[in-house]
mmCIF file of C-alpha atoms in Angstrom:
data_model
loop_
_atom_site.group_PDB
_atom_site.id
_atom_site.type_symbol
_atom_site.label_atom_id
_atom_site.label_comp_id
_atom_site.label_asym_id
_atom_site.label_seq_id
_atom_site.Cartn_x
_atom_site.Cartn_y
_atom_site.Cartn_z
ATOM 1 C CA UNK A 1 7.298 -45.756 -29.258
ATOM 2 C CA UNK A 2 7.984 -44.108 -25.768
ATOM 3 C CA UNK A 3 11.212 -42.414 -25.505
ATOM 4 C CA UNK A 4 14.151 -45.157 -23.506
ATOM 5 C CA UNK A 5 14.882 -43.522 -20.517
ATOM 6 C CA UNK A 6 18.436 -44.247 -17.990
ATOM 7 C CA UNK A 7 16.016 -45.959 -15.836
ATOM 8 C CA UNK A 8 15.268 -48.408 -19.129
ATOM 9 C CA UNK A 9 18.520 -49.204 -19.294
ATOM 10 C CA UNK A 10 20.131 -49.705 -15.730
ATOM 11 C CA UNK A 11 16.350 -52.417 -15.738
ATOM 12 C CA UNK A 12 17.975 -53.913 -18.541
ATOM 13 C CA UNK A 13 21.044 -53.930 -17.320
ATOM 14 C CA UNK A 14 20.568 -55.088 -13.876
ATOM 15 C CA UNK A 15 22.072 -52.248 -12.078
ATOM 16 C CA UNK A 16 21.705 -48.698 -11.028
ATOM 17 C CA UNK A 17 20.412 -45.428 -12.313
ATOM 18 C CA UNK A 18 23.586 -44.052 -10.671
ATOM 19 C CA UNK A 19 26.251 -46.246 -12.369
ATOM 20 C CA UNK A 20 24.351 -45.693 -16.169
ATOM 21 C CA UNK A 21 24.860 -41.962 -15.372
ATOM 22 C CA UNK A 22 28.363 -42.387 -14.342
ATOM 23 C CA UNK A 23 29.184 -44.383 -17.576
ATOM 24 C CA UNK A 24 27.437 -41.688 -19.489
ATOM 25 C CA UNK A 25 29.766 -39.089 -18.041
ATOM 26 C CA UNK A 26 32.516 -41.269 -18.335
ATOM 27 C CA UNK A 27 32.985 -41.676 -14.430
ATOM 28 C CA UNK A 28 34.073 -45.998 -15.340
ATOM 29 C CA UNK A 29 37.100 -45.908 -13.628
ATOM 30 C CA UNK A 30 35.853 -48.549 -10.832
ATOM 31 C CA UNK A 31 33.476 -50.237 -12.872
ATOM 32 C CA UNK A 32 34.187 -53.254 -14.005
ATOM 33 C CA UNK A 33 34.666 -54.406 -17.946
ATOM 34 C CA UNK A 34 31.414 -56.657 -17.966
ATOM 35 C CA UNK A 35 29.270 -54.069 -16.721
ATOM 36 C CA UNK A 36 30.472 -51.545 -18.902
ATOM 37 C CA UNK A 37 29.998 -53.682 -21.944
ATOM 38 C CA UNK A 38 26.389 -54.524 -21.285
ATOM 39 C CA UNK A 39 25.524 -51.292 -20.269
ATOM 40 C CA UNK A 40 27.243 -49.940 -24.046
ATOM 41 C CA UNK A 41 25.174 -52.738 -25.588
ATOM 42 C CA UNK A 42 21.813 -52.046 -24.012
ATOM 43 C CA UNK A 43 22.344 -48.425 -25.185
ATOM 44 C CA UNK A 44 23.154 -49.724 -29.003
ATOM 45 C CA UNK A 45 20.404 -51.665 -28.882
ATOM 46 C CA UNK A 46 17.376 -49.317 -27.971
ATOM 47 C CA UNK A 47 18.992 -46.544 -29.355
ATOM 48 C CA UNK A 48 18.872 -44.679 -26.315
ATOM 49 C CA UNK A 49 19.913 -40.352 -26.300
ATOM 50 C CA UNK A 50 20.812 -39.267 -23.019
ATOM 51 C CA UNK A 51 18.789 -35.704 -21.794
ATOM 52 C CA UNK A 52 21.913 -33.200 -22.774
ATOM 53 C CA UNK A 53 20.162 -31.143 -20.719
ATOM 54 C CA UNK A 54 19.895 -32.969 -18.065
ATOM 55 C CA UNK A 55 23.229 -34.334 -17.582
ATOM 56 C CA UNK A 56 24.152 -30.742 -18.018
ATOM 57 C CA UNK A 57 22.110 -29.670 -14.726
ATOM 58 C CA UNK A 58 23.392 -33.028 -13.195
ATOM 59 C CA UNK A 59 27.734 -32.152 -14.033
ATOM 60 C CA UNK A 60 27.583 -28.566 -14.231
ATOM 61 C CA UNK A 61 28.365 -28.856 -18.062
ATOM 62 C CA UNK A 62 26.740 -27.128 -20.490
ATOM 63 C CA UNK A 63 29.209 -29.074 -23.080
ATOM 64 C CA UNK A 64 29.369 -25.609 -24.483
ATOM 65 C CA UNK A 65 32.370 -23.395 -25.130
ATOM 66 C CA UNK A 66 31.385 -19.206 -25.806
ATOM 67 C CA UNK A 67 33.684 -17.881 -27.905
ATOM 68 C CA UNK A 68 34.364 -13.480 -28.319
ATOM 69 C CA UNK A 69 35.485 -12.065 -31.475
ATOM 70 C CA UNK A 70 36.626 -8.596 -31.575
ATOM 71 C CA UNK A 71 35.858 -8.090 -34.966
ATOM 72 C CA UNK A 72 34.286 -10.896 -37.256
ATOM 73 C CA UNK A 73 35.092 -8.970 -40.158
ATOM 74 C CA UNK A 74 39.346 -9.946 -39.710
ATOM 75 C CA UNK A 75 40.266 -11.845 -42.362
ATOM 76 C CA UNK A 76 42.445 -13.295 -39.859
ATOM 77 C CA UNK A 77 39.472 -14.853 -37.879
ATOM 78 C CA UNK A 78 37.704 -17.344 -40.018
ATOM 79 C CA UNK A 79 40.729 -19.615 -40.065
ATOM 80 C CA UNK A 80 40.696 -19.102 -35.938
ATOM 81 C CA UNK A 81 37.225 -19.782 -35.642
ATOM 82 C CA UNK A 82 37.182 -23.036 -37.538
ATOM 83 C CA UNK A 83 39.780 -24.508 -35.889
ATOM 84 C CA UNK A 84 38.381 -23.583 -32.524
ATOM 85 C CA UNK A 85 34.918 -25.079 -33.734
ATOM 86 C CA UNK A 86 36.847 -28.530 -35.402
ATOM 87 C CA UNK A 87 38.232 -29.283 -32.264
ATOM 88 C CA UNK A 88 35.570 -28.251 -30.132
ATOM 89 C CA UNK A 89 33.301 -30.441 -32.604
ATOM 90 C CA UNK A 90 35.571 -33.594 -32.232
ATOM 91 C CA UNK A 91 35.283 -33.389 -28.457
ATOM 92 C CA UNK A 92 31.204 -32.894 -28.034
ATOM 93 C CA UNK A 93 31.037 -29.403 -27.241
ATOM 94 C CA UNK A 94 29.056 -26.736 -29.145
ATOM 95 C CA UNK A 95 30.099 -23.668 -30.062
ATOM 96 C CA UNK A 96 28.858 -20.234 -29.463
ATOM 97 C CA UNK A 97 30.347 -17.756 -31.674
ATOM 98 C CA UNK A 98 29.837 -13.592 -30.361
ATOM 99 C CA UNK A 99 31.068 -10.498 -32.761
ATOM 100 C CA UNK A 100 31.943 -7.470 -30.585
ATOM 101 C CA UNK A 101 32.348 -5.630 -33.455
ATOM 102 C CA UNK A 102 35.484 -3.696 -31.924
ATOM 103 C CA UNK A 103 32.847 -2.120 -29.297
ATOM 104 C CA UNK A 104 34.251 -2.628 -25.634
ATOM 105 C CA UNK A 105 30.455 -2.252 -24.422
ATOM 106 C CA UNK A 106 29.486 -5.414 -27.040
ATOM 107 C CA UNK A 107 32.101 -6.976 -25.971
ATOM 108 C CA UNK A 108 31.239 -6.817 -22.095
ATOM 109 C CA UNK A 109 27.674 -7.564 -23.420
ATOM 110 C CA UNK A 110 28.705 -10.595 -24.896
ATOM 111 C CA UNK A 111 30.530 -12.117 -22.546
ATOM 112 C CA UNK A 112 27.856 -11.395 -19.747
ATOM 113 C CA UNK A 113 25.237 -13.142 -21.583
ATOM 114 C CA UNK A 114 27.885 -16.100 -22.676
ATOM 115 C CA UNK A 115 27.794 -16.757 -18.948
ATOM 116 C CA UNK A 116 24.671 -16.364 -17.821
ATOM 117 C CA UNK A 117 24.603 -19.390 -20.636
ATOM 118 C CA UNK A 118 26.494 -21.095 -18.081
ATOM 119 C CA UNK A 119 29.159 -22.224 -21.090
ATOM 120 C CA UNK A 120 31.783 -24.684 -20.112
ATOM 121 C CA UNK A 121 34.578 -22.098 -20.966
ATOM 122 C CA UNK A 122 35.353 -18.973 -23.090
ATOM 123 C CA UNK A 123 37.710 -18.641 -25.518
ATOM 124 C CA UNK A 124 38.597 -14.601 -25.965
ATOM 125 C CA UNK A 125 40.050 -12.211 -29.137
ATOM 126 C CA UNK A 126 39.972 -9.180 -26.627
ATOM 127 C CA UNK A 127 39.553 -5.725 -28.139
ATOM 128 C CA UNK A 128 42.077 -4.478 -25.159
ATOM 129 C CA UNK A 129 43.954 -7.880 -23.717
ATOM 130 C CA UNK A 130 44.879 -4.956 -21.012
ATOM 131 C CA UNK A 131 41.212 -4.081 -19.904
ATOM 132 C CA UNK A 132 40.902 -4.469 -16.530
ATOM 133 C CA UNK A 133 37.315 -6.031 -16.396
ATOM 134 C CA UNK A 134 38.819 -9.441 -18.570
ATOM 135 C CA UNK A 135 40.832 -10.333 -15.146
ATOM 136 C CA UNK A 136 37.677 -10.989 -13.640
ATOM 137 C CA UNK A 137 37.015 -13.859 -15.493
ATOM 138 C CA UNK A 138 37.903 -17.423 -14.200
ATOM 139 C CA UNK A 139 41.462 -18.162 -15.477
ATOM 140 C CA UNK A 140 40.695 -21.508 -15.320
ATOM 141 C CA UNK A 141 37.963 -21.098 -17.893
ATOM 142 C CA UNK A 142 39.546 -19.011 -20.438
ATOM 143 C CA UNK A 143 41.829 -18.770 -22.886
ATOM 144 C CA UNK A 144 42.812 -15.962 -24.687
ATOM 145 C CA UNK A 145 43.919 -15.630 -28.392
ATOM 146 C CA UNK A 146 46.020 -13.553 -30.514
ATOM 147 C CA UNK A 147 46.506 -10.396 -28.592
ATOM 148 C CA UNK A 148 48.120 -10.386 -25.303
ATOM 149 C CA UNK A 149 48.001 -8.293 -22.177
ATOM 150 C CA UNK A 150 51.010 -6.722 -20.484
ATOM 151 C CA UNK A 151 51.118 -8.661 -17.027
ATOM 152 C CA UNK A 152 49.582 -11.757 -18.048
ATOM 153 C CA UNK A 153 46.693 -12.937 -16.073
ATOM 154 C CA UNK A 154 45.118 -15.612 -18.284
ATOM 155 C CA UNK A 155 46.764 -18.439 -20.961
ATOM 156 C CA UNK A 156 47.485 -17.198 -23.765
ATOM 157 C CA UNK A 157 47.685 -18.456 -27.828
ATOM 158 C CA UNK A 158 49.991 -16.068 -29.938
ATOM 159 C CA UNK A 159 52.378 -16.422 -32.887
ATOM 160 C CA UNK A 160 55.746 -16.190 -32.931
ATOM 161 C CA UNK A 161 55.891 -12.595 -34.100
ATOM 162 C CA UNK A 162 58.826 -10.774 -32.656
ATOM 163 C CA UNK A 163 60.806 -13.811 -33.894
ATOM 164 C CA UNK A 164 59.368 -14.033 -37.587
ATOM 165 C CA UNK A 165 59.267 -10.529 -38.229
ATOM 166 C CA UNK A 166 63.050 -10.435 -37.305
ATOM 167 C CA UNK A 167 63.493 -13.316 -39.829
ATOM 168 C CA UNK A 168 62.145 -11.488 -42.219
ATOM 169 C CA UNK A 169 63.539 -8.681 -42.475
ATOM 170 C CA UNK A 170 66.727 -9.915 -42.073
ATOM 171 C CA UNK A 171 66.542 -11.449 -45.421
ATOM 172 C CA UNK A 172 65.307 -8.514 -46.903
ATOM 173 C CA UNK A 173 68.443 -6.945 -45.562
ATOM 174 C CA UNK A 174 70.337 -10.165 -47.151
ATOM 175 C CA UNK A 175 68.475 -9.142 -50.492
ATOM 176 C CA UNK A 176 70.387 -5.720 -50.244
ATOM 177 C CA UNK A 177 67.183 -3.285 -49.059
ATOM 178 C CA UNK A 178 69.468 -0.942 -47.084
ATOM 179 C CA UNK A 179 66.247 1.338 -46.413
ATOM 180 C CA UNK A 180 63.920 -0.449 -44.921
ATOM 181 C CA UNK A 181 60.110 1.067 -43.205
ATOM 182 C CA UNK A 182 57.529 -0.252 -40.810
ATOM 183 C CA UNK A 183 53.790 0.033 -42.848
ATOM 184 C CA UNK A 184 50.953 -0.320 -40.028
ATOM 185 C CA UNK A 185 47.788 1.179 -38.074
ATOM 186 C CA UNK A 186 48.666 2.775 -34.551
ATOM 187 C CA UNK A 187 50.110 0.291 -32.359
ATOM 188 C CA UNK A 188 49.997 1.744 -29.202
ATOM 189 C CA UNK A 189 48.052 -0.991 -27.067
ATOM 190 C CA UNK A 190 47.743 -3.567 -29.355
ATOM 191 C CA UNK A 191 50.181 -6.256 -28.390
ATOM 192 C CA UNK A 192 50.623 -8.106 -32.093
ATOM 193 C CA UNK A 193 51.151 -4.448 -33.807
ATOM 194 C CA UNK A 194 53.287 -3.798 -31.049
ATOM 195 C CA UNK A 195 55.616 -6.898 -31.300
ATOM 196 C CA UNK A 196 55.920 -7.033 -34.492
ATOM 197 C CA UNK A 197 57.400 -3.444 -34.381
ATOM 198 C CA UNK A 198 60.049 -4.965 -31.944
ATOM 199 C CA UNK A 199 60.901 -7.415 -34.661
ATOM 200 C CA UNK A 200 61.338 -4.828 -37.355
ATOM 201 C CA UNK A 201 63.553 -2.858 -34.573
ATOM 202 C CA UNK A 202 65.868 -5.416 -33.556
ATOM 203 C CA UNK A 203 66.995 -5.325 -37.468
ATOM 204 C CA UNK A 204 66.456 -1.871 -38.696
ATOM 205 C CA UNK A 205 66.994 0.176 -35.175
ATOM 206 C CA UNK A 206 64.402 1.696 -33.187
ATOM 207 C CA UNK A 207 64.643 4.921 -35.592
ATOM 208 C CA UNK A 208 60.869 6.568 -35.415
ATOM 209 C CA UNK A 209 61.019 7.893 -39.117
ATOM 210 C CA UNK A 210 60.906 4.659 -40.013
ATOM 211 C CA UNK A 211 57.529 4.347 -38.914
ATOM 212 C CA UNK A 212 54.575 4.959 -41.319
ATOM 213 C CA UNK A 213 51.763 5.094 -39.656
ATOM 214 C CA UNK A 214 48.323 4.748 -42.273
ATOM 215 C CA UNK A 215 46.091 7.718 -41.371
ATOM 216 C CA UNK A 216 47.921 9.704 -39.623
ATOM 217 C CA UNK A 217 47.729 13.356 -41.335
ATOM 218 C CA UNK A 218 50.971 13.276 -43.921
ATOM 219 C CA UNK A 219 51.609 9.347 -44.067
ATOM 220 C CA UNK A 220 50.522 9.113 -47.889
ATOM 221 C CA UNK A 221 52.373 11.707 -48.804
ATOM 222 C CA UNK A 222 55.299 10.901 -46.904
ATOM 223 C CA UNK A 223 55.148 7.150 -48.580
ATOM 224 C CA UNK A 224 55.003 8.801 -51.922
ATOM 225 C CA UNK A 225 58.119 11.379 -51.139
ATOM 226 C CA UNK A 226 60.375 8.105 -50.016
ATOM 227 C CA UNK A 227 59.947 6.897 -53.263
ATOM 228 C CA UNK A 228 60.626 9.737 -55.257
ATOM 229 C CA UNK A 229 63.733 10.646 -53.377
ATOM 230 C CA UNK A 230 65.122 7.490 -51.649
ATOM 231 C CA UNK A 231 68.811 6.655 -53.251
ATOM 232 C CA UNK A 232 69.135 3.792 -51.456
ATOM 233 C CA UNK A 233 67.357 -0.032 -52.195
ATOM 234 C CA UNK A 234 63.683 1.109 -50.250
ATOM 235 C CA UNK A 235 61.485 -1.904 -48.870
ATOM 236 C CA UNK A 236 58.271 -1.428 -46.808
ATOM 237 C CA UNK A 237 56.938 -4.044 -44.402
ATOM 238 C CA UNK A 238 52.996 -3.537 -43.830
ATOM 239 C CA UNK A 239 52.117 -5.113 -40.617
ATOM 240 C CA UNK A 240 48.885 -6.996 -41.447
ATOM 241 C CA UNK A 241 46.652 -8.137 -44.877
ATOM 242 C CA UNK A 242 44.603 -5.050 -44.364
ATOM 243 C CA UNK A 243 47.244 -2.162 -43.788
ATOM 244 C CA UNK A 244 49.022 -4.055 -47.094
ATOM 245 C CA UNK A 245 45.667 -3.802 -48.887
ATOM 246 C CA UNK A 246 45.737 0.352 -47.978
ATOM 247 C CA UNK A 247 49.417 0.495 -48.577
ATOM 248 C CA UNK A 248 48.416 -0.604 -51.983
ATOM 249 C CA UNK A 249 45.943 1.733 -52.761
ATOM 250 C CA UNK A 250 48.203 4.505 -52.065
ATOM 251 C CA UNK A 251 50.870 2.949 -54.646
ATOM 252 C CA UNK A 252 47.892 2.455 -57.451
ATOM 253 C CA UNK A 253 47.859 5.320 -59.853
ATOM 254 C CA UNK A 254 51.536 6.125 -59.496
ATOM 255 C CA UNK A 255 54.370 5.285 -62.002
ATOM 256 C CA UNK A 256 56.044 3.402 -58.815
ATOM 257 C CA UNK A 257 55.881 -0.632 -59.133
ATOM 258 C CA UNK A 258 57.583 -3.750 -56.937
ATOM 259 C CA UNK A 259 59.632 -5.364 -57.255
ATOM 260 C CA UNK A 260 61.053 -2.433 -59.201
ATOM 261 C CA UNK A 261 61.136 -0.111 -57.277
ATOM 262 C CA UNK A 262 61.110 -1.158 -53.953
ATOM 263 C CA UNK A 263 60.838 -4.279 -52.331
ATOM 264 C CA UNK A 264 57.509 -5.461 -50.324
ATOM 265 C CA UNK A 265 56.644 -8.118 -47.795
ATOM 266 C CA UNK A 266 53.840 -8.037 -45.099
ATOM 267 C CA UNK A 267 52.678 -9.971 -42.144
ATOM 268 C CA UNK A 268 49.809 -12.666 -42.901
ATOM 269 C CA UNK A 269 49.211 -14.111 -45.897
ATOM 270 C CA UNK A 270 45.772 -13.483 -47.270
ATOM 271 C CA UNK A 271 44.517 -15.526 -51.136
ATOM 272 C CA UNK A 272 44.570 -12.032 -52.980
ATOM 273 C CA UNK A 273 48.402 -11.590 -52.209
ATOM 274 C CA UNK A 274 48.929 -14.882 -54.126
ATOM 275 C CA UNK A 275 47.421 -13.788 -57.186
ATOM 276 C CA UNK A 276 48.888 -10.080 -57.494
ATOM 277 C CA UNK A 277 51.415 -9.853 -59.759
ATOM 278 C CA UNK A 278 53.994 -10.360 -58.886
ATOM 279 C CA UNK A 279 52.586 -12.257 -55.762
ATOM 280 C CA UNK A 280 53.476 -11.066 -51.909
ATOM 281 C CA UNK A 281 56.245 -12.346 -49.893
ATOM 282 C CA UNK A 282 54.983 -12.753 -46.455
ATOM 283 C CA UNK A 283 55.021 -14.266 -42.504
ATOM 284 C CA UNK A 284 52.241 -16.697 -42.706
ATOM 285 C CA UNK A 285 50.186 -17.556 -39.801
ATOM 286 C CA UNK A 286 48.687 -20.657 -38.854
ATOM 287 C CA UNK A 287 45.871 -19.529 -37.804
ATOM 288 C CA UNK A 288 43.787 -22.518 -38.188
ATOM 289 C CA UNK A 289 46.635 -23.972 -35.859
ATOM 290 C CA UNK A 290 45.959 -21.160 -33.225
ATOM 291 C CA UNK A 291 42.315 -21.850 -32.840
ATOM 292 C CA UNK A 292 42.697 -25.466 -32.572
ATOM 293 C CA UNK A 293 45.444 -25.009 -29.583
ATOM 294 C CA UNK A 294 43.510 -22.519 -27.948
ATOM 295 C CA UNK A 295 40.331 -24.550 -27.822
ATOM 296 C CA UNK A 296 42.553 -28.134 -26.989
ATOM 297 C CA UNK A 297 44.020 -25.859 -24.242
ATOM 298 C CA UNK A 298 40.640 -24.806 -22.968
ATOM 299 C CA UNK A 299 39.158 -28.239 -22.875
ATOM 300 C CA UNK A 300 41.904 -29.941 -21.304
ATOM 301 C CA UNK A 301 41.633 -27.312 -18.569
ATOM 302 C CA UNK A 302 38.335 -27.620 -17.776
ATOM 303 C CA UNK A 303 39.018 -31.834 -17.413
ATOM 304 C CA UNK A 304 41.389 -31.214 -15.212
ATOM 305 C CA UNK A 305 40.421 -30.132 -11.025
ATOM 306 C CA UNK A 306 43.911 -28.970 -11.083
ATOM 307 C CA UNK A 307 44.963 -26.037 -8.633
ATOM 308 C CA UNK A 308 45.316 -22.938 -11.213
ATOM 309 C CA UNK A 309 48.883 -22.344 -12.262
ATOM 310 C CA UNK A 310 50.679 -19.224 -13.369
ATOM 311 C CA UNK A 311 49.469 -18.088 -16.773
ATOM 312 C CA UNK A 312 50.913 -19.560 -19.727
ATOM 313 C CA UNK A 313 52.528 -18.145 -23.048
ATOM 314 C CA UNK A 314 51.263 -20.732 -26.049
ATOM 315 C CA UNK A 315 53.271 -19.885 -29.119
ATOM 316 C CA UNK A 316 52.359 -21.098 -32.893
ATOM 317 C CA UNK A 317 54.756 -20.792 -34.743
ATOM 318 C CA UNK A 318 54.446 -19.142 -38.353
ATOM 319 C CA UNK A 319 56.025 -19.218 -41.687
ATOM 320 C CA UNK A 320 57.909 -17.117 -43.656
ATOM 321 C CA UNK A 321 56.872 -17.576 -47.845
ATOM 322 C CA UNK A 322 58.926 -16.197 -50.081
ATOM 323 C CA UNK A 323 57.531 -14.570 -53.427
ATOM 324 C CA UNK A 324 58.619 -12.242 -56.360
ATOM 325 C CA UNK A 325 57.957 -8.945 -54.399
ATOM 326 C CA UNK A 326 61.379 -8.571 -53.438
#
């Protein structure tokens, strides 16, 4: 059987090539109900697929959203990425997923050859939200995600985590840890790292000793000497899954245990913390949340011929879950 073409259908239909192609691209605002019905059941009724590609060539849209991952790896990701491809699915665009691998070069790579795809839009988990070659990138085509630069220059999806950090430790205060440290990587640069810091300074002061720092020539044995010689309640706050996962390692092999001996709580909640024993308090993210309003903010964008406006701050909020660890 030959293949129904638009020109089958407007025959069939009685009218033009033209209006068939604006009711596939949903241009029916000044067509009337009638026509629109027989046109939807002519299509029902041979079964007819419109040319993706060619509608693509005829709008200028590829239906397909190009999406930058620093680093695939992050447990924090997968939960991102399906939301971002959910939604993305829901609303008939494909998804191109890129892994930069935490390589600024891959990353540039990537993105090049994500628009030389001509996609619809990119959605971006920058390596450095700050580097200057992202702000050449149409604003109204991107979003970004998780990490945010300094001046903003594109929309933004974060979580609330100056806010929920503070929270937090706040009611480890309540729970009577008087001594109280910051666990992370260096956070120099790295807007989440560095927020959540501000969090865990608006409670405990912005005192740099109580800043451990994981690799950094002395940390372990600094973490080790706090517990041997602390005489106050000690609590440590890692920043992320991962630095909780090292902090951990450190504290195997010692006669030191939580809640016993100190109290623990992290950022991100992760399956493994739920089965430790005893199981992690911890700020969880909604991270399934934050790819689904990123890519909803995206799309909604690129519908709209809107004059760009100033960059916006999306917030998703996150939830604090409290365990047996202190």
């Amino acid at each position: 059987m030959a293949r129904v073409t638009i020109k089958d259908i407007a025959q069939m239909v009685g009218v033009s090539k033209a209006t068939v192609s604006y009711y596939l691209n949903g241009n029916t605002s000044k067509m009337s109900l009638v026509t629109k019905e027989k046109i939807r059941q002519a299509i029902e009724e041979t079964g007819y697929q419109p040319n993706k590609i060619a509608q693509s060539l005829a709008t200028k849209d590829t239906k397909s959203i190009g999406v930058v991952i620093a680093d695939i790896t992050n447990p924090f990701i997968s939960s991102v990425m399906k939301g971002i491809h959910d939604r993305c699915q829901k609303e008939g665009y494909s998804v191109l997923f890129t892994n930069s691998d935490d390589n600024p070069m891959i990353e540039a790579e990537n993105i090049h050859r994500l628009l030389q795809q001509n996609v619809s839009g990119i959605l971006l988990d920058p390596i450095d939200a700050n580097a200057s070659s992202l702000k050449r990138l149409n604003p109204q085509k991107t979003v970004m995600i998780d990490r945010e630069s300094q001046e903003m220059f594109v929309d933004t999806v974060v979580s609330n985590n100056i806010a929920s950090t503070r929270e937090f430790l706040y009611k480890m205060k309540e729970r009577g840890y008087e001594e109280l440290y910051f666990v992370s990587y260096p956070i120099e640069g790295i807007s989440t790292r560095e927020r959540r810091y501000r969090g865990f300074c608006e409670v405990v002061g912005a005192d740099a000793s109580r800043l451990l720092i994981l690799g950094e020539q002395g940390s372990e044995e600094r973490i080790l000497d706090l517990l041997a010689s602390s005489k106050k309640r000690l609590g440590f706050f890692t920043m992320n899954g991962p630095v909780l996962l090292d902090f951990m390692k450190i504290i195997n092999g010692t006669v030191y245990q939580y809640p016993r001996d100190f109290g623990l709580g992290s950022y991100e909640d992760l399956d493994w913390m739920q089965v430790l024993n005893p199981s992690i308090s911890c700020i969880r993210q909604d991270s399934y949340r934050i790819g689904q309003v990123a890519a909803d903010h995206l799309l909604k964008k690129l519908q709209q011929d809107d004059e760009v406006m100033e960059p916006q701050r999306l917030v998703v909020a996150s939830e604090l879950i409290f365990r047996d660890s202190f």
